[in-house]
JSON list of C-alpha atoms in Angstrom, two decimals:
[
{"chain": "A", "resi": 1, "resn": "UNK", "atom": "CA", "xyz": [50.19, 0.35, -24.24]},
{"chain": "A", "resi": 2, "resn": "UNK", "atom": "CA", "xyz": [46.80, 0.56, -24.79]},
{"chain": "A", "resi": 3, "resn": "UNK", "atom": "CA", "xyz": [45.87, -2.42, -23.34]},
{"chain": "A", "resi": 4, "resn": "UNK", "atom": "CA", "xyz": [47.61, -2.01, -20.05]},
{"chain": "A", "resi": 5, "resn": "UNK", "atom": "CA", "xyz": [45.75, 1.56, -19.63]},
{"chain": "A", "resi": 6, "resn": "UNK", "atom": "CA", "xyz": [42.66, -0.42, -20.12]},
{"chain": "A", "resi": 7, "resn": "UNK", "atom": "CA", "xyz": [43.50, -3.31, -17.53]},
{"chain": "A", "resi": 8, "resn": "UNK", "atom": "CA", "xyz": [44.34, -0.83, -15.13]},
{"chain": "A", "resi": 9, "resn": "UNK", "atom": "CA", "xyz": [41.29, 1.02, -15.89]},
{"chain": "A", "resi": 10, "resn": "UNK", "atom": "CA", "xyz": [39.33, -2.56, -15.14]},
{"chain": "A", "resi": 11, "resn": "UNK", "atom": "CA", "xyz": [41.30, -3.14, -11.62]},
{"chain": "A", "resi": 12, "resn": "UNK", "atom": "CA", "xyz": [39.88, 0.33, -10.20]},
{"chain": "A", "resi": 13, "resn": "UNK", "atom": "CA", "xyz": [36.28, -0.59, -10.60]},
{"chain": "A", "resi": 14, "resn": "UNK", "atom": "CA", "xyz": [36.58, -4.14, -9.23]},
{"chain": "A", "resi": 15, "resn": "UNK", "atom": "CA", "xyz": [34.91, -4.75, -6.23]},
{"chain": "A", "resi": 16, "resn": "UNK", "atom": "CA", "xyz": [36.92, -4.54, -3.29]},
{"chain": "A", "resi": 17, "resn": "UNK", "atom": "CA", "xyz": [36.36, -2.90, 0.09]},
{"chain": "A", "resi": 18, "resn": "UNK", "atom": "CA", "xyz": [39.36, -0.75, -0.51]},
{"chain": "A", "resi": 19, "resn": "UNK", "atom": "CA", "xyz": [37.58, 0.62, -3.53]},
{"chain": "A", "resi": 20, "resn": "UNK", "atom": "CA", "xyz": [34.57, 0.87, -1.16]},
{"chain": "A", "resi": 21, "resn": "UNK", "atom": "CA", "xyz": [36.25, 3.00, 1.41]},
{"chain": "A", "resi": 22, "resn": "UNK", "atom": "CA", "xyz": [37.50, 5.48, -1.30]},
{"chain": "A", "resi": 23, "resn": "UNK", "atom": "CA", "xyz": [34.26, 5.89, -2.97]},
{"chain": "A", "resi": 24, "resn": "UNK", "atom": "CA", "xyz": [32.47, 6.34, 0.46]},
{"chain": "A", "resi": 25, "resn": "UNK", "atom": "CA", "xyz": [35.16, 8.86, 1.58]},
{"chain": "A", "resi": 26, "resn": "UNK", "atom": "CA", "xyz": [35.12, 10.64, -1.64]},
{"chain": "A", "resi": 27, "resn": "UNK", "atom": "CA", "xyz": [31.08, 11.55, -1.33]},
{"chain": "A", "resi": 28, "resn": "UNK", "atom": "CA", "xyz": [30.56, 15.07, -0.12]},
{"chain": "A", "resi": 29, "resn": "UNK", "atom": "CA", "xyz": [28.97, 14.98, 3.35]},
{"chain": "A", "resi": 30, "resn": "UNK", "atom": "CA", "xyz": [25.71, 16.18, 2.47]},
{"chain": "A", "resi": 31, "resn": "UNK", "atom": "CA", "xyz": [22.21, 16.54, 4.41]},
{"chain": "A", "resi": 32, "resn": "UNK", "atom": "CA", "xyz": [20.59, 14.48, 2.04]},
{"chain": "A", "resi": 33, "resn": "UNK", "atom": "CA", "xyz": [23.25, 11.65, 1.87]},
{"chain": "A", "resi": 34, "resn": "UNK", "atom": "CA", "xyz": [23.60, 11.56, 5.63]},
{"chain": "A", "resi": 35, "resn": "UNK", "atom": "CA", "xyz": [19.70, 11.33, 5.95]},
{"chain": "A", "resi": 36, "resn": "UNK", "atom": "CA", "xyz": [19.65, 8.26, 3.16]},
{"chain": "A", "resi": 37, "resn": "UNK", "atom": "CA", "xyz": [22.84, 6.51, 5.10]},
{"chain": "A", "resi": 38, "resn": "UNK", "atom": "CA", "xyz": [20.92, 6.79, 8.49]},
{"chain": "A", "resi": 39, "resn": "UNK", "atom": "CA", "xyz": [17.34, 5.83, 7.19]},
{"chain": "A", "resi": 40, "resn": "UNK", "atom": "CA", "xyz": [18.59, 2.77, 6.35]},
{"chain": "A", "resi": 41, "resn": "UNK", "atom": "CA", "xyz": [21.37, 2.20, 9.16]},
{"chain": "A", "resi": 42, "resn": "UNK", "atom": "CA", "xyz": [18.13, 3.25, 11.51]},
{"chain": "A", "resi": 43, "resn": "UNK", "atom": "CA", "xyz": [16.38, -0.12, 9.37]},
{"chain": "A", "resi": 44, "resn": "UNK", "atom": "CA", "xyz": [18.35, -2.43, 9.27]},
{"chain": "A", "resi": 45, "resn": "UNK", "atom": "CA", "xyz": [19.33, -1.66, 13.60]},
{"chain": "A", "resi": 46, "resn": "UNK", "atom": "CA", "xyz": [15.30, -2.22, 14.01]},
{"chain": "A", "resi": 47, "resn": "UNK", "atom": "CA", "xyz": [15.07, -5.22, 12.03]},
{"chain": "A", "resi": 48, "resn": "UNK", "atom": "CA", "xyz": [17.80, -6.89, 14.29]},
{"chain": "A", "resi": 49, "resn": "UNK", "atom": "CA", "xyz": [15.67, -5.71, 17.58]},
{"chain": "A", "resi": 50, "resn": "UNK", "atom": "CA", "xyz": [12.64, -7.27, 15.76]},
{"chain": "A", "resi": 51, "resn": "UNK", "atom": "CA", "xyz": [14.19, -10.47, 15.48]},
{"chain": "A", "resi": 52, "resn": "UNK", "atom": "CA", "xyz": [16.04, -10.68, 19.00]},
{"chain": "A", "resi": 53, "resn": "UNK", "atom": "CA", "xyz": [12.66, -9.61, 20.04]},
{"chain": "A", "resi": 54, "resn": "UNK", "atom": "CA", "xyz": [10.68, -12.33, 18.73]},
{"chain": "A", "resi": 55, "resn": "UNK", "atom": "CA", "xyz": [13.20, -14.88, 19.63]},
{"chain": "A", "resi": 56, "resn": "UNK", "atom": "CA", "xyz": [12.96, -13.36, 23.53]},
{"chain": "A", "resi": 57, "resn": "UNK", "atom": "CA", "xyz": [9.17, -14.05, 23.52]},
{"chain": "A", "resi": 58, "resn": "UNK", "atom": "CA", "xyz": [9.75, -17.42, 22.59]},
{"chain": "A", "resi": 59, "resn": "UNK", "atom": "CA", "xyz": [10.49, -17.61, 26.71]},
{"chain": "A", "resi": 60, "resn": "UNK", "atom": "CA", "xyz": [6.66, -16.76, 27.40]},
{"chain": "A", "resi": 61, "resn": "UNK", "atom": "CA", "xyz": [5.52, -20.51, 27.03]},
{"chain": "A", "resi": 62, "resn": "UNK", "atom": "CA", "xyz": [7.93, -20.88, 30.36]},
{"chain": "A", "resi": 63, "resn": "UNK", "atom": "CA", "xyz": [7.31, -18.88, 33.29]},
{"chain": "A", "resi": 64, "resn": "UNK", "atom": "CA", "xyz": [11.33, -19.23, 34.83]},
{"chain": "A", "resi": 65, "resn": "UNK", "atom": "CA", "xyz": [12.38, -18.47, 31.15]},
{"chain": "A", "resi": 66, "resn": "UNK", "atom": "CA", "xyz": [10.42, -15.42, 30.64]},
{"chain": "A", "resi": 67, "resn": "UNK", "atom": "CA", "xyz": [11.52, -14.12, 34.13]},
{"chain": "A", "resi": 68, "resn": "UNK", "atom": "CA", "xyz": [15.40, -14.43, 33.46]},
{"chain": "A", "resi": 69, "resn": "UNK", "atom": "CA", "xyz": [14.81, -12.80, 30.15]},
{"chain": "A", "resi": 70, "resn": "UNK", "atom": "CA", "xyz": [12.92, -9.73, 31.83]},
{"chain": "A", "resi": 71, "resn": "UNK", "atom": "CA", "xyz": [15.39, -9.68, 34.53]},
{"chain": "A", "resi": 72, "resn": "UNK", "atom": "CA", "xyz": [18.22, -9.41, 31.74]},
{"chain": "A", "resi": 73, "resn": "UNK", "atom": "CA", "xyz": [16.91, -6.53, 30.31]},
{"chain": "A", "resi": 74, "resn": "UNK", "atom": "CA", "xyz": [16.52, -4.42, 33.86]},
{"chain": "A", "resi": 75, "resn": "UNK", "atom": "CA", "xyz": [20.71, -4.48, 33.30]},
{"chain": "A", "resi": 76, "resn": "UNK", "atom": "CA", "xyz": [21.34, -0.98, 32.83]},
{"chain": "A", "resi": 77, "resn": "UNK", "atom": "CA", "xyz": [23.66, -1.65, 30.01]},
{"chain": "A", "resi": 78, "resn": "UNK", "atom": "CA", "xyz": [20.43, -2.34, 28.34]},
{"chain": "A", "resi": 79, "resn": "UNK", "atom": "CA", "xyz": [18.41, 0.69, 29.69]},
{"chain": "A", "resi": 80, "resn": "UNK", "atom": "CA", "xyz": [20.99, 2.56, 27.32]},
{"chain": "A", "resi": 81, "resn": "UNK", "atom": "CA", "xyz": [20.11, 0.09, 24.13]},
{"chain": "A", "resi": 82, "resn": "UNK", "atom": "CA", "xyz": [16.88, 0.97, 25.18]},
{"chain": "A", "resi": 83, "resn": "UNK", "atom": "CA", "xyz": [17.39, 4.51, 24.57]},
{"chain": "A", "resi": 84, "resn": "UNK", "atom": "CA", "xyz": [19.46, 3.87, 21.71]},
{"chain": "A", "resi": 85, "resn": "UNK", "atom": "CA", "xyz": [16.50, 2.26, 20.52]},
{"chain": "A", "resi": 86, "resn": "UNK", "atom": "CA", "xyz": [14.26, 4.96, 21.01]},
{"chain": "A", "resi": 87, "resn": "UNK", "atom": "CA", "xyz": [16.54, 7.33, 18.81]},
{"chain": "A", "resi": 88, "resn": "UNK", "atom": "CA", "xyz": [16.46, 4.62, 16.23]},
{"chain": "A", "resi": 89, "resn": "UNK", "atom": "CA", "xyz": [12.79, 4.46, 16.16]},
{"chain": "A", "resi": 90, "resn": "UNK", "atom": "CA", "xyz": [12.09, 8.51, 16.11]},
{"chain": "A", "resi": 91, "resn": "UNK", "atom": "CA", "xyz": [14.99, 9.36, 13.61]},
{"chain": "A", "resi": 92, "resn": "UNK", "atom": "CA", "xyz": [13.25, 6.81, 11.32]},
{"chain": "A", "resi": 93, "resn": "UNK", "atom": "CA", "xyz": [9.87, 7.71, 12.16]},
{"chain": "A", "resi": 94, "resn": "UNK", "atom": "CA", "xyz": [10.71, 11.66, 11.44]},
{"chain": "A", "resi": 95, "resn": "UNK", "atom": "CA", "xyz": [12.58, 10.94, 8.56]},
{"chain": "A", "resi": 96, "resn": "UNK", "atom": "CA", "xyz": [10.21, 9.00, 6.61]},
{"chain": "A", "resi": 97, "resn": "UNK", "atom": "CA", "xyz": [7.54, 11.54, 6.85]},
{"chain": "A", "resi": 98, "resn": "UNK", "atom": "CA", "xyz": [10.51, 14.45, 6.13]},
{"chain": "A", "resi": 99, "resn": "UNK", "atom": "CA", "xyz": [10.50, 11.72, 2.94]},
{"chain": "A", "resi": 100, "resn": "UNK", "atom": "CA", "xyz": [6.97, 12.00, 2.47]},
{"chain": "A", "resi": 101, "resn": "UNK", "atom": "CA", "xyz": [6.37, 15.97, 2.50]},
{"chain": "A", "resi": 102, "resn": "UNK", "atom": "CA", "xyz": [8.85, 15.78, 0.24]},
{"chain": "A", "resi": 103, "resn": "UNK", "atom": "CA", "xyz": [7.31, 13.12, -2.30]},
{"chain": "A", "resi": 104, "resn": "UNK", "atom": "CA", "xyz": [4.20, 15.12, -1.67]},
{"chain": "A", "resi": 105, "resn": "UNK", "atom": "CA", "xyz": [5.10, 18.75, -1.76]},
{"chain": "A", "resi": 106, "resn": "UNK", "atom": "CA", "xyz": [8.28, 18.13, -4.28]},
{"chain": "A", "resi": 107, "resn": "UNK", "atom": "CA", "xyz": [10.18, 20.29, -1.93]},
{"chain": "A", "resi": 108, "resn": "UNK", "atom": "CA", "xyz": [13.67, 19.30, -2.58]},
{"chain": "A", "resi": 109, "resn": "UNK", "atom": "CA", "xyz": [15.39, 22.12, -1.96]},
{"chain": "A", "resi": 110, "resn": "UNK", "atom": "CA", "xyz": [14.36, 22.70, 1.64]},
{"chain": "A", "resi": 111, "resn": "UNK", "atom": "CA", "xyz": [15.98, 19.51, 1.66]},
{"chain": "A", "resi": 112, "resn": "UNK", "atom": "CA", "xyz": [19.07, 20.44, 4.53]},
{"chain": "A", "resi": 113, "resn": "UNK", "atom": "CA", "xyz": [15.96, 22.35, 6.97]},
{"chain": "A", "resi": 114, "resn": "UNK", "atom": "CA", "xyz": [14.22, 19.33, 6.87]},
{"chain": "A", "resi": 115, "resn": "UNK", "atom": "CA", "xyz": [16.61, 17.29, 7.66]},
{"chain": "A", "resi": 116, "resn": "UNK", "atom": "CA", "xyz": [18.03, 19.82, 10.40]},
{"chain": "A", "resi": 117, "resn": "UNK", "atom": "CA", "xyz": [14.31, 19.14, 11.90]},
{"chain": "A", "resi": 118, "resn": "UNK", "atom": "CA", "xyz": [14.53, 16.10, 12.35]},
{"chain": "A", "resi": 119, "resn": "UNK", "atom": "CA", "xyz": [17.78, 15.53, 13.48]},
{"chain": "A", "resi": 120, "resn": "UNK", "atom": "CA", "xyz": [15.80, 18.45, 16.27]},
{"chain": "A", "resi": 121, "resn": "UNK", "atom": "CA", "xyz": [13.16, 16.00, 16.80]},
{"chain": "A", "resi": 122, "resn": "UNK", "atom": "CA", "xyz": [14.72, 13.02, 17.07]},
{"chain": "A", "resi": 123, "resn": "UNK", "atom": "CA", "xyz": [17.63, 14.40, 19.66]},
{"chain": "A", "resi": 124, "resn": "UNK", "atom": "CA", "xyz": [14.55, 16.10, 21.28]},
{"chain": "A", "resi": 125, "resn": "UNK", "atom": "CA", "xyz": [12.07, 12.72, 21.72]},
{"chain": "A", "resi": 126, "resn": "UNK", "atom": "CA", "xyz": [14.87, 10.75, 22.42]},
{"chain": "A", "resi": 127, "resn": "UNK", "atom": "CA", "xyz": [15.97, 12.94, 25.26]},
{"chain": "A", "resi": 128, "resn": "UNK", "atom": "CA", "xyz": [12.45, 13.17, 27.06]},
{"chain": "A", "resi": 129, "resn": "UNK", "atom": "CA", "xyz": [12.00, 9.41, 26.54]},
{"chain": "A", "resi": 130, "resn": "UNK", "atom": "CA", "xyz": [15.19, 8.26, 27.44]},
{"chain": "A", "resi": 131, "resn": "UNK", "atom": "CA", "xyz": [15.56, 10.60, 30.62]},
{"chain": "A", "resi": 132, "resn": "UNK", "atom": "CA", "xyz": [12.29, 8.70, 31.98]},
{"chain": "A", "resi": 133, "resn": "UNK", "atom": "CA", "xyz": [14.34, 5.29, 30.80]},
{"chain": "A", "resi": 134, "resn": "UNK", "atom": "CA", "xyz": [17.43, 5.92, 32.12]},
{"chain": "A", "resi": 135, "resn": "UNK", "atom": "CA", "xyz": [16.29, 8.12, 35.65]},
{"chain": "A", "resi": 136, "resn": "UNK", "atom": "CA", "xyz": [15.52, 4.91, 37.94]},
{"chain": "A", "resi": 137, "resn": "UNK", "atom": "CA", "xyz": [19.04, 3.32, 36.95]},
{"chain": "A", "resi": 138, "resn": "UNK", "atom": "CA", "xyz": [21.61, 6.22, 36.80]},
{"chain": "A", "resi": 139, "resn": "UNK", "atom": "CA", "xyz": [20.23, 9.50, 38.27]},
{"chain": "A", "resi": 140, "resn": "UNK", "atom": "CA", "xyz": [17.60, 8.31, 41.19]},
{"chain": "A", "resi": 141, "resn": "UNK", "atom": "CA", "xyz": [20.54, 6.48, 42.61]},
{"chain": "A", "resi": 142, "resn": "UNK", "atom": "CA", "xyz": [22.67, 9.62, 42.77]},
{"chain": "A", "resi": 143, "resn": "UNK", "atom": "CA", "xyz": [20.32, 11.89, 44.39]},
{"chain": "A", "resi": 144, "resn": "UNK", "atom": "CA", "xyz": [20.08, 12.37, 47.96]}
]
């Protein structure tokens, strides 16, 4: 009897991605954890611009090249990656000085404000920067 309690024991910590979608659903949805989750979801999203990046400059050695790869990216589905981008960029930026105050001032529970600010920020940035993005493709054209 024993034994069987601890096989089944075993089977629940196994890797799986069922397991994985329990644990993750099972974490209470706090500022803290969400701030963690998007730091590095914010990452790894600007590591994968970094690389298509580099692999679009490859087209500056060719003049026709480098002018279908800038005329690609006047599309305006890719005005809205742009600002996309630009969200990505400030939420990281904000958080990882929110992480550094807090390093620095050992301030961990104003932990949720902080947070709260730069959620603020970023929504704020990304909305003054992306308006400026986004105004020559979607709004110019619907104004008189």
């Amino acid at each position: 009897m024993q034994e069987n309690i601890e096989r089944s024991g075993q089977s629940r910590n196994r890797p799986s991605f069922r397991t994985f979608l329990f644990t993750a659903s099972s974490y209470r949805k706090l500022a803290g954890m969400s701030a963690w989750l998007l730091h590095r979801l914010t990452g790894l999203a600007l590591v994968a611009y970094l690389v298509l990046h580099i692999i679009g400059l490859r087209s500056l050695a060719d003049p026709v090249a480098f002018e279908a790869y800038v005329t690609t990216y006047r599309n305006p589905l890719f005005k809205m990656a742009e600002v996309m981008l630009l969200g990505s960029v400030a939420f990281h930026a904000f958080n990882g000085l929110r992480i550094m105050i807090q390093d620095a001032f050992y301030r961990s529970e104003r932990q949720r404000q902080l947070f709260y600010g730069v959620l603020v920020l970023t929504f704020a940035v990304t909305l003054v920067g992306g308006l400026s993005i986004i105004f020559p493709y979607f709004i110019a054209p619907m104004l008189p």
